[in-house]
Coordinates of C-alpha atoms and ligand atoms in Angstrom, one line a residue:
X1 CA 0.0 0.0 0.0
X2 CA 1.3 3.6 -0.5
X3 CA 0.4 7.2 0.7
X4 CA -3.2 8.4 1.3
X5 CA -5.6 5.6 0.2
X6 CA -8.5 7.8 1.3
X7 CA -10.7 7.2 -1.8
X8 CA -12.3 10.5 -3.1
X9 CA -16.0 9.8 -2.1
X10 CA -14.3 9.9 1.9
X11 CA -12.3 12.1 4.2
X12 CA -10.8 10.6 7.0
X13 CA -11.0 12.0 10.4
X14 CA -8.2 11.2 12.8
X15 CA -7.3 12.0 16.2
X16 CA -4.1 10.8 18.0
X17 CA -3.5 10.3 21.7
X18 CA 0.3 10.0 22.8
X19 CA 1.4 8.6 26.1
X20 CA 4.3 9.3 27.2
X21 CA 6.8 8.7 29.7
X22 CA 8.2 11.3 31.5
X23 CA 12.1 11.9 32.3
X24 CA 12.0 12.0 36.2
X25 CA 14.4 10.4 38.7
X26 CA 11.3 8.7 41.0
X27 CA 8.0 7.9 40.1
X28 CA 4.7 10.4 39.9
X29 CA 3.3 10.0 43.7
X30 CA 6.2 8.0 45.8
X31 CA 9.9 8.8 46.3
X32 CA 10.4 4.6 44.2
X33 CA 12.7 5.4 41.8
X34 CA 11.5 5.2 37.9
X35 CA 13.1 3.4 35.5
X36 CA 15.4 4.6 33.4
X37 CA 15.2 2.3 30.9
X38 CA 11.9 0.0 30.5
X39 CA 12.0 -3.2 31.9
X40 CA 15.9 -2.5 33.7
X41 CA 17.0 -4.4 37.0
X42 CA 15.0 -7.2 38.5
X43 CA 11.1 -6.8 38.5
X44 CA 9.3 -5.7 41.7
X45 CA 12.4 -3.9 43.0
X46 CA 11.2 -0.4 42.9
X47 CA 7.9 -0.5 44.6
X48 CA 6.1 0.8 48.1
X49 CA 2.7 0.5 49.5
X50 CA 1.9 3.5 47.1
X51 CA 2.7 2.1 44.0
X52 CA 1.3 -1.1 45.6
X53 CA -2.1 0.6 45.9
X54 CA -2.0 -0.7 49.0
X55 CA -4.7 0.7 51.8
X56 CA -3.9 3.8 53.4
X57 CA -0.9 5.0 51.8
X58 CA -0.6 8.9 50.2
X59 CA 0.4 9.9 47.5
X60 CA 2.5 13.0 46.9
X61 CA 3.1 14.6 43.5
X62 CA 6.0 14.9 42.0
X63 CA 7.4 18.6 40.6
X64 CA 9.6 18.2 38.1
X65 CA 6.5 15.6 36.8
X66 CA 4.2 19.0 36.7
X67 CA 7.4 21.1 35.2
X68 CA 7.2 18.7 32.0
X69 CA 3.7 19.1 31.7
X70 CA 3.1 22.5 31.9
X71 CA 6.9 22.9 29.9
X72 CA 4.9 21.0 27.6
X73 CA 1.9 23.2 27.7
X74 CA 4.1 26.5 27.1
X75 CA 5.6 24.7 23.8
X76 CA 2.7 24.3 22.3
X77 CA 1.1 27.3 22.9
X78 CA -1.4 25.9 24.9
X79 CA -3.7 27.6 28.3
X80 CA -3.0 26.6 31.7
X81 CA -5.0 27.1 34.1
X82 CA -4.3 29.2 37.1
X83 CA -5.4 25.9 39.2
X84 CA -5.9 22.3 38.2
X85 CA -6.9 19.1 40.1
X86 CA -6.3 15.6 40.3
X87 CA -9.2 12.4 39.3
X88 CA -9.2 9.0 39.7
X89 CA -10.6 7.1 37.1
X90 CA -12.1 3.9 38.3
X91 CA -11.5 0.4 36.1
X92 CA -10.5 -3.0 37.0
X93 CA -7.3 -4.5 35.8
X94 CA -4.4 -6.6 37.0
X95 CA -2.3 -3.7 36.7
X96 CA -3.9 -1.3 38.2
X97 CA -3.7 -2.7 42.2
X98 CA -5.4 0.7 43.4
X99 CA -8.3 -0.2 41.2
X100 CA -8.3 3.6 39.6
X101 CA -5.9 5.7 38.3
X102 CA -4.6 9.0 39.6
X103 CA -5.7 11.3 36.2
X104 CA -6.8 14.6 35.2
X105 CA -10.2 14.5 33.8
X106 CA -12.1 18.3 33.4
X107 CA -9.4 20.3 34.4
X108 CA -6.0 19.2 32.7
X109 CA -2.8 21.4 33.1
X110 CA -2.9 22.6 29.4
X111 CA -5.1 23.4 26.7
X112 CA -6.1 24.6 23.3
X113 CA -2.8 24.2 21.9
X114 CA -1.3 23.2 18.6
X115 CA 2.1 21.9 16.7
X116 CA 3.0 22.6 13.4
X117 CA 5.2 20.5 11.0
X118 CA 6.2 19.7 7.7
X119 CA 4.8 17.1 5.2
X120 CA 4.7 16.3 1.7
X121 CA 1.7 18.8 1.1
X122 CA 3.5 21.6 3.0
X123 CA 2.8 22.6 6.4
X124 CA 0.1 21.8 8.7
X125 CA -1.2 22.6 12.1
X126 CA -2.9 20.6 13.6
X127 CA -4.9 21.6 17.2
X128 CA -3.9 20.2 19.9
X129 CA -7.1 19.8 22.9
X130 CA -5.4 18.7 26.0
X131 CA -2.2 17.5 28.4
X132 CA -2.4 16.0 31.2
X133 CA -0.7 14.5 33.9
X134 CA -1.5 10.6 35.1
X135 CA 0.3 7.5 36.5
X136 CA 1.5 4.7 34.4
X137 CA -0.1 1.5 35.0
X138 CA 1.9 -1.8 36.0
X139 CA 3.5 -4.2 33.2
X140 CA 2.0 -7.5 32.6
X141 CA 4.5 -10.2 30.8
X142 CA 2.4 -13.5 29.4
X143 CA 4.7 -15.9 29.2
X144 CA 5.0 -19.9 29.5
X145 CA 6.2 -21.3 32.8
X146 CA 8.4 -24.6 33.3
X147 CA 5.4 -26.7 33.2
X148 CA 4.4 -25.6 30.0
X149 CA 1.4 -23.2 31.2
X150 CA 0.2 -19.8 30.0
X151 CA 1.1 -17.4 33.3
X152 CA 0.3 -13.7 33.5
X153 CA 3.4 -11.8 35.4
X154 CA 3.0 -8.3 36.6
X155 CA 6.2 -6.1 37.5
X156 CA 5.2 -3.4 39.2
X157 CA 8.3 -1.5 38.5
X158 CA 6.5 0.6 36.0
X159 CA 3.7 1.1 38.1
X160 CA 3.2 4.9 39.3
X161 CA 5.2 6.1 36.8
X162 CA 4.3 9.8 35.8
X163 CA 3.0 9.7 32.3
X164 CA 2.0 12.4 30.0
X165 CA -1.2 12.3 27.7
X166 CA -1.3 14.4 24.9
X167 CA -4.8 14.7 22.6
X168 CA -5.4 16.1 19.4
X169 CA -8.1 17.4 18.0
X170 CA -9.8 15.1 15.1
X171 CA -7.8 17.2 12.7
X172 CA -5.6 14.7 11.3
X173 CA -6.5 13.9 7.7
X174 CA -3.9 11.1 6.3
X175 CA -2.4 8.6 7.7
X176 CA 1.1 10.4 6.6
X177 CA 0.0 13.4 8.2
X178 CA -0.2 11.3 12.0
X179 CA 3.2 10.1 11.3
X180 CA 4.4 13.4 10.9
X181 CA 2.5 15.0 14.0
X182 CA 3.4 11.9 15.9
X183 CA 7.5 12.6 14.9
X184 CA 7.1 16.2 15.4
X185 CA 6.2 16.0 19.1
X186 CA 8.8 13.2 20.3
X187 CA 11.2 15.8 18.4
X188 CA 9.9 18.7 20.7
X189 CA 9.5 16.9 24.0
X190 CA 13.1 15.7 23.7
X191 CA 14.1 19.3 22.9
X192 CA 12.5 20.9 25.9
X193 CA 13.7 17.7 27.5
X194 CA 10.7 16.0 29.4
X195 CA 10.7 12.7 27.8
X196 CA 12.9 10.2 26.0
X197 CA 9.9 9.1 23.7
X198 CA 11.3 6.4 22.0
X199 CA 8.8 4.7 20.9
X200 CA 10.6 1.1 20.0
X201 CA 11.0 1.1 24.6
X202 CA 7.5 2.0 25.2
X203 CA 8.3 5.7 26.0
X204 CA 6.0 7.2 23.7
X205 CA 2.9 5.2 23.2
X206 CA 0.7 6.2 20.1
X207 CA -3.1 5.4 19.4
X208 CA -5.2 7.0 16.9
X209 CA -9.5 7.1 16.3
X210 CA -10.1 6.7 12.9
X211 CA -13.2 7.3 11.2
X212 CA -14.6 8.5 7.6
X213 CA -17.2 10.4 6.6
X214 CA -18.6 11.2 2.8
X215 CA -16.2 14.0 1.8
X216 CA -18.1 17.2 2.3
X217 CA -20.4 16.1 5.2
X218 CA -20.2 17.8 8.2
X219 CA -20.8 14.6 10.8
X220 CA -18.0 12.3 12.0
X221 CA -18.4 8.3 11.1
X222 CA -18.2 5.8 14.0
X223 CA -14.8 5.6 15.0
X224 CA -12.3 2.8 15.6
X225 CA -9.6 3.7 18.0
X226 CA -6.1 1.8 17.0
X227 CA -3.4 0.7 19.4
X228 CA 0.1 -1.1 19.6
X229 CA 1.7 0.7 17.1
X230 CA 5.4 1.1 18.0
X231 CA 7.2 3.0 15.5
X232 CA 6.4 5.7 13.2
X233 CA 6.1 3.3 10.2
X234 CA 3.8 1.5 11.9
X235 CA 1.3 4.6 12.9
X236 CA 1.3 5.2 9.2
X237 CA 0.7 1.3 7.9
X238 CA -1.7 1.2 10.7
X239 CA -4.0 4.1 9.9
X240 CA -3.3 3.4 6.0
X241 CA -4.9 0.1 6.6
X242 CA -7.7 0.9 8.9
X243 CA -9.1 3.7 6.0
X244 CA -8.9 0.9 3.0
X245 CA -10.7 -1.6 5.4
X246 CA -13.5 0.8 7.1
X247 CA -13.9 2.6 3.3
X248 CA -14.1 -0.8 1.8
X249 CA -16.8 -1.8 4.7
X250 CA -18.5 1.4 3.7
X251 CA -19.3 0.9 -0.4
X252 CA -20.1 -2.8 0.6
X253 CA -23.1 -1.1 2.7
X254 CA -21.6 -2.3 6.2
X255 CA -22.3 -0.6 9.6
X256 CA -19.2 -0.2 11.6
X257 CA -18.8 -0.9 15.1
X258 CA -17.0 1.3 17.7
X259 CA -14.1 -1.1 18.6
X260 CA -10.9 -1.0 19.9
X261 CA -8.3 -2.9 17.3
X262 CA -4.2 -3.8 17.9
X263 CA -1.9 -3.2 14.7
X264 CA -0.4 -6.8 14.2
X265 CA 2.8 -5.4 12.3
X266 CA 4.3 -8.9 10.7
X267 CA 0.5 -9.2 9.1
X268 CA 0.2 -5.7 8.1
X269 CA -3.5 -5.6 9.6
X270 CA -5.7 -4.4 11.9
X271 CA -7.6 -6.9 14.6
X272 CA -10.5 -6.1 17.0
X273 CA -9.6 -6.3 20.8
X274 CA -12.7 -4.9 22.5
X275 CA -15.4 -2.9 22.7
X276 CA -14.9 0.4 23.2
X277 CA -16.3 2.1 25.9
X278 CA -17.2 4.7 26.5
X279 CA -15.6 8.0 28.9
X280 CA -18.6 7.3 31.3
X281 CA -17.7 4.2 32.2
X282 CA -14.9 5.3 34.0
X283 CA -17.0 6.8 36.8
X284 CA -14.4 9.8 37.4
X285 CA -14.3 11.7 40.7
X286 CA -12.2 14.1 42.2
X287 CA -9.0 12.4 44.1
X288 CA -10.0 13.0 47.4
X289 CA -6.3 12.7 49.0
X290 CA -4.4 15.6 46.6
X291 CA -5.2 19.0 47.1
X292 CA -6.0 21.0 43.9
X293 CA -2.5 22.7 42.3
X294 CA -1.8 25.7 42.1
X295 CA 0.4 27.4 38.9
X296 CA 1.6 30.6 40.0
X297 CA 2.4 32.8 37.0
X298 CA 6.0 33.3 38.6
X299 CA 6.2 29.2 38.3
X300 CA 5.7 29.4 34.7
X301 CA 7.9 32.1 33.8
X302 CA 10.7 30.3 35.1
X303 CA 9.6 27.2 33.5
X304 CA 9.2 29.2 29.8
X305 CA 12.7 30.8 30.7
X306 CA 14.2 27.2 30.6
X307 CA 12.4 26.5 27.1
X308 CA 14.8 26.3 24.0
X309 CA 14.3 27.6 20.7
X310 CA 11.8 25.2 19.3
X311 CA 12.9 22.5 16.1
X312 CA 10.0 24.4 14.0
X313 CA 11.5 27.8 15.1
X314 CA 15.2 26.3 14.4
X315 CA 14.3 25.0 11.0
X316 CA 12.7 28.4 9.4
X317 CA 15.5 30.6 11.1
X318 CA 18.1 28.4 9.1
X319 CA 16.1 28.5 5.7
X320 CA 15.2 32.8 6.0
X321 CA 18.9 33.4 8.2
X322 CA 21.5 30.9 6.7
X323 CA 20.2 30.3 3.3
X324 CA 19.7 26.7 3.7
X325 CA 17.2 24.2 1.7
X326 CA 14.2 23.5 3.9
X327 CA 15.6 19.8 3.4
X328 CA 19.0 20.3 5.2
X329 CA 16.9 22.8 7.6
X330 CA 15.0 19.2 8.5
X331 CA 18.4 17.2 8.8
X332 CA 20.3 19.6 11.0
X333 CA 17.3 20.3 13.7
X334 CA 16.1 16.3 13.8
X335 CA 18.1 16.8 17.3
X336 CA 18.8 19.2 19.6
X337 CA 22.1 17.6 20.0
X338 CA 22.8 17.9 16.1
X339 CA 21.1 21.2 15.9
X340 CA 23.2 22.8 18.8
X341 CA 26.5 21.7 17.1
X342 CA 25.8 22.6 13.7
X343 CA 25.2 26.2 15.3
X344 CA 28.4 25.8 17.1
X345 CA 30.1 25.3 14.0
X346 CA 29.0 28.0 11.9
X347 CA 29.9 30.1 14.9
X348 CA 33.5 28.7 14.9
X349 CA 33.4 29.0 10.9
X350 CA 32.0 32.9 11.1
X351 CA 35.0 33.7 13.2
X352 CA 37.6 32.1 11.3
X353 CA 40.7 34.7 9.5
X354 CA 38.7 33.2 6.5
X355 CA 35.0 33.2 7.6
X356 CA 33.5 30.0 6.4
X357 CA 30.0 30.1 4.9
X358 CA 27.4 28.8 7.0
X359 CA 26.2 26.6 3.8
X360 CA 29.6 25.0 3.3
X361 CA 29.1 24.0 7.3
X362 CA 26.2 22.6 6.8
X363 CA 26.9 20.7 3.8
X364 CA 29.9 18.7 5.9
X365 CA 26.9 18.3 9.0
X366 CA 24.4 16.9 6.6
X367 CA 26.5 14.9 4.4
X368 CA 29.4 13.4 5.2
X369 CA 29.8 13.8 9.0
X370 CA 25.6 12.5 9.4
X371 CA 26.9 9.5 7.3
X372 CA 30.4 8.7 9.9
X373 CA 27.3 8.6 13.1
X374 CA 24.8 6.5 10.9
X375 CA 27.5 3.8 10.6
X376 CA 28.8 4.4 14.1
X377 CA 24.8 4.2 15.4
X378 CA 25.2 1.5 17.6
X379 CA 28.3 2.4 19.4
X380 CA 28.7 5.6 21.3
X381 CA 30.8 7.3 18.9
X382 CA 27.4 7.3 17.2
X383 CA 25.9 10.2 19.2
X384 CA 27.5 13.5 17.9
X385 CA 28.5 14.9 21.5
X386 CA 31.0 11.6 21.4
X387 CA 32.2 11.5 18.2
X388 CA 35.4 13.0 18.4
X389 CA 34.6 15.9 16.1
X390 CA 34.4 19.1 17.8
X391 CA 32.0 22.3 16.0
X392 CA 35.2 24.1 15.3
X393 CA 37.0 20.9 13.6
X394 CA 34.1 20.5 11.3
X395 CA 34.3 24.3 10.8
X396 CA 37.6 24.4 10.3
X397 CA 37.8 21.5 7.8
X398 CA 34.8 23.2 5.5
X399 CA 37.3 26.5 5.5
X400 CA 39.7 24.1 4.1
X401 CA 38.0 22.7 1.6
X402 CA 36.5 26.2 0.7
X403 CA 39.2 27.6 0.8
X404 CA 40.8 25.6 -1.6
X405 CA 43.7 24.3 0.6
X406 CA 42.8 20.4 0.0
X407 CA 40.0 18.9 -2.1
X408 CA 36.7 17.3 -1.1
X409 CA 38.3 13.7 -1.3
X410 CA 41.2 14.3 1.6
X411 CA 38.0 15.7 3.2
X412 CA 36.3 13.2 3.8
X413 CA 39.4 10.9 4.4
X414 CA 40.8 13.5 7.2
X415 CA 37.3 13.8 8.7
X416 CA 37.2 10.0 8.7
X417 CA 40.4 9.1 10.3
X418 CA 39.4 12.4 12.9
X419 CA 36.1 10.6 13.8
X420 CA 37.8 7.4 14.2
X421 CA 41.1 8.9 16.5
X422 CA 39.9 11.8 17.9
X423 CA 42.7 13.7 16.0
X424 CA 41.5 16.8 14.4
X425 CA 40.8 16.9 11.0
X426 CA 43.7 19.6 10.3
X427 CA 46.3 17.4 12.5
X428 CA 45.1 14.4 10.0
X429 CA 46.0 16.6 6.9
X430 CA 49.1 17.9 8.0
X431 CA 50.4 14.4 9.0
X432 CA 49.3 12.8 5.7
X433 CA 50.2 15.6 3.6
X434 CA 47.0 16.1 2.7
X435 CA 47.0 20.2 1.3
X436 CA 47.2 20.8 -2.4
X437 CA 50.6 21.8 -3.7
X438 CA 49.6 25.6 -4.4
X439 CA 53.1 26.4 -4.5
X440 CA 54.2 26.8 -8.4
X441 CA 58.5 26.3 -7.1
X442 CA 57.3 22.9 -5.5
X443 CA 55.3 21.9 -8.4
X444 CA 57.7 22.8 -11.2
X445 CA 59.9 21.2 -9.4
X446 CA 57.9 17.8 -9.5
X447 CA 56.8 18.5 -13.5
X448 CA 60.6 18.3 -14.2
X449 CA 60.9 15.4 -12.5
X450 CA 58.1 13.5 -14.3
X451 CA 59.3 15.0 -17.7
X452 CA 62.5 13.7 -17.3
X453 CA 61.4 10.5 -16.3
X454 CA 59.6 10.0 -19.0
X455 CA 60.9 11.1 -22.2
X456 CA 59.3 8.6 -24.3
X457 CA 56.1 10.7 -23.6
X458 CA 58.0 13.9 -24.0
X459 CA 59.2 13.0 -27.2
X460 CA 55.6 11.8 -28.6
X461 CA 54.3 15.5 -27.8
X462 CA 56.9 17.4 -29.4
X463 CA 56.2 14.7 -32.7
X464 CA 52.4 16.9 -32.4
X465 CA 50.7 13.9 -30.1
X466 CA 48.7 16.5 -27.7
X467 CA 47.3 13.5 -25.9
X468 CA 50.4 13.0 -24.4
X469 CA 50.1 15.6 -21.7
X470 CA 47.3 13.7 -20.4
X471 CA 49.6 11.0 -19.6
X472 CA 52.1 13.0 -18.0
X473 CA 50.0 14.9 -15.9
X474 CA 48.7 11.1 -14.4
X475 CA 52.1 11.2 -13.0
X476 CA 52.3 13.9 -11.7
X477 CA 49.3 13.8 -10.0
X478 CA 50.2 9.9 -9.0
X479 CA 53.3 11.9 -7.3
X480 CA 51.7 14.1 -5.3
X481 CA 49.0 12.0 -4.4
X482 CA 45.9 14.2 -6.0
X483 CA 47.3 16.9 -3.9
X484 CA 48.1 19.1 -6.9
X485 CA 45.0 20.6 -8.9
X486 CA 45.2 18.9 -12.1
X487 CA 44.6 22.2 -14.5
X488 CA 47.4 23.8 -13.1
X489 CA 50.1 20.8 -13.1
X490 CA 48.1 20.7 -17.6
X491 CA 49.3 24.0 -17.9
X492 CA 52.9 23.9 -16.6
X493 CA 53.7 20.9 -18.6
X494 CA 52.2 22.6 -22.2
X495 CA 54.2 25.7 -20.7
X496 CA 57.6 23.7 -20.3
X497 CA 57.1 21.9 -23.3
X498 CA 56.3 24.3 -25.4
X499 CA 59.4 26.6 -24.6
X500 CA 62.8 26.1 -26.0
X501 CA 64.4 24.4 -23.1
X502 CA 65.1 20.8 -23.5
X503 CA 63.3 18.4 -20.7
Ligands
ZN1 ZN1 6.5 3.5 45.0

C-alpha cells in the first residue's frame, strides 16, 4: 500500500492520543525510583505500599512531573489554568492494584494548543485539545512457565510512573500526516527535555481514532480507535490500513462498530480487541487525598525561561537566516544535540581569518559527518557529543575545503580518520600531507621530474601527439598523491614543453 488511500468519495477523520513517559528520577506519587530504561534491573524492585495501591498509603506529587507538563503546555502554545486538580478514574485491571488511576479529567494542566510541522503537502497545524498529567499503569508479561502453562506476570516497577497524555483534536487527515504529528512532538518533547519518547522502549505510546465520513459532510463516522503501534512506520501502515478496510466496509453497505483494534505489524492488519467504551464508564471523581495545584504565574515564567528555541523555530531561522534548503533545515534540527552543534560550527566557521560560509558548514553536517554517526549508530561514537569531532574541527575542515587548501576527497578521508582517532581533522591533513601543492616552485619542481622520467612521452608531444600531456599529468598527479589541482600541473607541462628548453 502507498500514501493516502483515502478514496475521493471519503475524508478521514483522525485524532491521536500520545502517552508518554516522563524523564523524572522517581515515580509520579512516591519517592520509588523510575526506571530509566523499560524493563531494567529485576522486577518488583522499585515499589512501596503506594505504587502497591496498597490501603492507606498517600500519595505525593511529583514537581519536576508537573514542570514537564506545563513545559509541555508552554511549547505548544497551549492555556494553563491558574489551578488544576487531580481524578481517579475507576477500572479494574491486574495492573492497576489501586483499582483507579490518579488522572486529570475536566481540568488538565494545558489546553487549546497546537504543533505545526512539515509534510509532503506543506505545512500543517494541527490543534492540539489537552495535556495532562496521570500514573503509568503496572506491566503485565504472558509468558509460559516450566510446566508448559500460559502465566500472566506483573512487574510493578513501572507502576506509578508519571505519564503524560497528549490529545489532538480530530484534525488529522492522512495517515502520513499522523506520522508526521506523531514525529514532530517526540522531536519537541526531547528538545524541551521531558521525555525520552522512543517509541521502540514503550516511551512514547501512540493510538489513533479513525473514522470517515462522505467528503463534504459535516458529521463524523463511527470511529475505531487503533493501538500497539510502535514505530512511526507503523502509525502510518496502521492508519493506512484501517481507512482501505473501514472505506471498503462502507461501499459494501456495512455498519461499523466502535471497537478497539491492535496493529499486528508482521500481518500488516488491523484486529479487534474490544469494545470500546465509552468516557462514562470510568466513573471519574475528584482524588479525594491531593489538594488542587496551584500554577503561580511566577512558576511558569521560570519554566518558559528554561524552554529552548523550538525544532520548527530552528528549522525556518536556518532556511530565512542561513540560506539553507528546507531539506537540510529538517536534517540539522532532527536533534537538539545535532542542531546545537551545527550552530556551534558555523559560529566557529563565522569567526575564522577566512569566515567559512554557513552553507559549506552545513553541507559537511548533513553529508558526510551524518553519514560517519549512521554507521557508528550502535556504538557511542554514534551520538555527535561523542564522536570525536568538535564544531570548530568540522568548521575548520569546511574553510579548508573552501578555501581551496585540499580537495573534497582528503575531506572526507581526514574527517574519517578524525572521527575514528579523535585527532582533528587539520592534524590528520598535516600528518598525511594532505594540502594541495599551491606552490608553483614545488610543483615545477615535481613536473621536471616527471618529464624527465619520461621522455618517451615527451618525445611523442613534441612529434604533435597532444594527448600526451594527459599522460604526463597522471604522474604527476600519482606523485603528489591528487594533492596538486590537475589544471594547473596541464598547464605547466604545455608551458615547459612548449618553450625552447630541453626536458
Ligand atoms: Zn512507590
Amino acid at each position: 500500500m502507498t500514501m493516502d488511500v483515502v478514496p475521493d468519495r471519503y475524508e478521514a477523520v483522525i485524532g491521536i492520543e500520545v502517552h508518554c513517559q516522563l524523564r523524572t528520577a522517581t515515580k509520579m506519587f512516591c519517592a520509588c525510583a523510575a526506571e530509566a530504561e523499560p524493563d531494567e534491573g529485576a522486577p518488583n524492585t522499585r515499589t512501596c505500599p503506594v505504587c502497591l495501591g496498597l490501603p492507606g498509603a498517600m500519595p505525593v506529587i511529583n514537581r519536576r512531573a508537573v514542570e514537564h507538563v506545563l513545559a509541555t503546555g508552554i511549547a505548544i502554545g497551549a492555556t494553563v489554568p491558574p489551578a488544576t486538580r487531580w481524578d481517579r478514574k475507576n477500572y479494574f485491571y491486574p495492573d492497576l492494584p489501586k483499582g483507579y488511576q490518579i488522572s486529570q479529567y475536566d481540568l488538565p494542566l494545558a489546553s487549546n494548543g497546537s504543533l505545526t510541522f512539515d509534510t509532503s503537502h506543506g505545512p500543517r497545524t494541527i490543534r492540539i485539545r489537552r495535556a495532562h498529567l496521570e500514573e503509568d499503569t503496572a506491566r503485565l508479561i504472558h509468558a509460559t512457565d516450566a510446566d508448559g502453562r500460559k502465566v500472566s506476570l506483573i512487574d510493578f516497577d513501572r507502576s506509578g510512573m508519571a505519564l503524560m497524555e497528549i490529545v489532538t483534536e480530530p484534525d488529522v487527515r492522512t495517515a502520513e500526516e499522523a506520522r508526521r504529528y506523531a514525529e514532530e512532538l517526540q522531536r519537541l518533547l526531547r528538545y524541551i527535555g521531558v521525555s525520552d519518547a522512543d517509541m521502540e522502549r514503550g516511551q512514547m505510546r501512540v493510538e489513533a481514532n479513525v473514522s470517515l465520513r462522505p467528503r463534504g459532510r459535516e458529521p463524523f463516522g463511527t470511529r475505531v480507535e487503533v493501538k500497539n503501534m510502535n514505530s512511526f512506520r507503523s502509525v502510518e501502515r496502521a492508519i493506512e490500513f484501517e481507512i482501505e478496510r473501514q472505506s471498503t466496509a462502507l461501499d459494501a453497505g456495512e455498519t461499523l462498530r466502535q471497537v478497539t483494534r491492535g496493529w499486528d505489524d508482521t500481518r500488516g492488519v488491523t484486529y479487534v480487541m474490544r469494545s470500546k467504551e465509552d468516557s462514562e464508564d470510568y466513573r471519574y471523581f475528584p482524588e479525594p487525598d491531593l489538594p488542587p495545584l496551584r500554577t503561580d504565574p511566577a512558576w511558569l515564567a521560570v519554566i518558559a525561561a528554561r524552554i529552548p528555541e523550538l525544532p520548527a523555530a530552528r528549522r525556518a531561522r536556518y532556511v530565512a537566516d542561513l540560506g539553507l534548503s528546507p531539506y537540510d533545515a529538517g536534517v540539522l534540527t532532527a536533534s537538539r544535540e545535532m542542531a546545537d552543534f551545527f550552530e556551534a560550527a558555523v559560529a566557529a566557521g563565522a569567526g575564522r581569518p577566512a569566515p567559512v560560509p554557513a552553507k559549506a558548514v552545513a553541507n559537511w553536517a548533513t553529508g558526510e559527518l551524518s553519514r560517519l554517526l549512521n554507521a557508528a549508530a550502535a556504538t557511542p561514537r554514534g551520538r555527535i557529543d561523542r564522536c570525536g569531532i568538535s564544531p570548530a574541527d568540522l568548521a575548520e575542515l569546511a574553510g579548508l575545503v573552501d578555501g581551496g587548501e585540499i580537495s573534497g576527497t582528503s575531506a572526507k578521508e581526514a574527517l574519517a580518520v578524525a572521527f575514528e582517532t579523535g585527532e582533528t581533522p587539520a592534524a590528520v591533513v598535516s600528518a598525511r600531507g594532505m594540502r594541495r601543492i599551491s606552490d608553483t616552485a614545488a610543483l615545477a619542481a615535481i613536473v621536471d621530474a616527471a618529464l624527465g622520467e619520461h621522455p618517451a612521452a615527451v618525445a611523442d608531444y613534441r612529434a604533435g601527439k597532444a594527448q600526451a600531456v594527459g599522460f604526463l599529468v597522471g604522474q604527476v598527479m600519482k606523485q603528489t598523491r591528487g594533492q596538486a589541482d590537475a589544471a594547473l600541473v596541464g598547464a605547466a607541462i604545455r608551458a615547459r614543453l612548449d618553450g625552447d628548453e630541453p626536458a
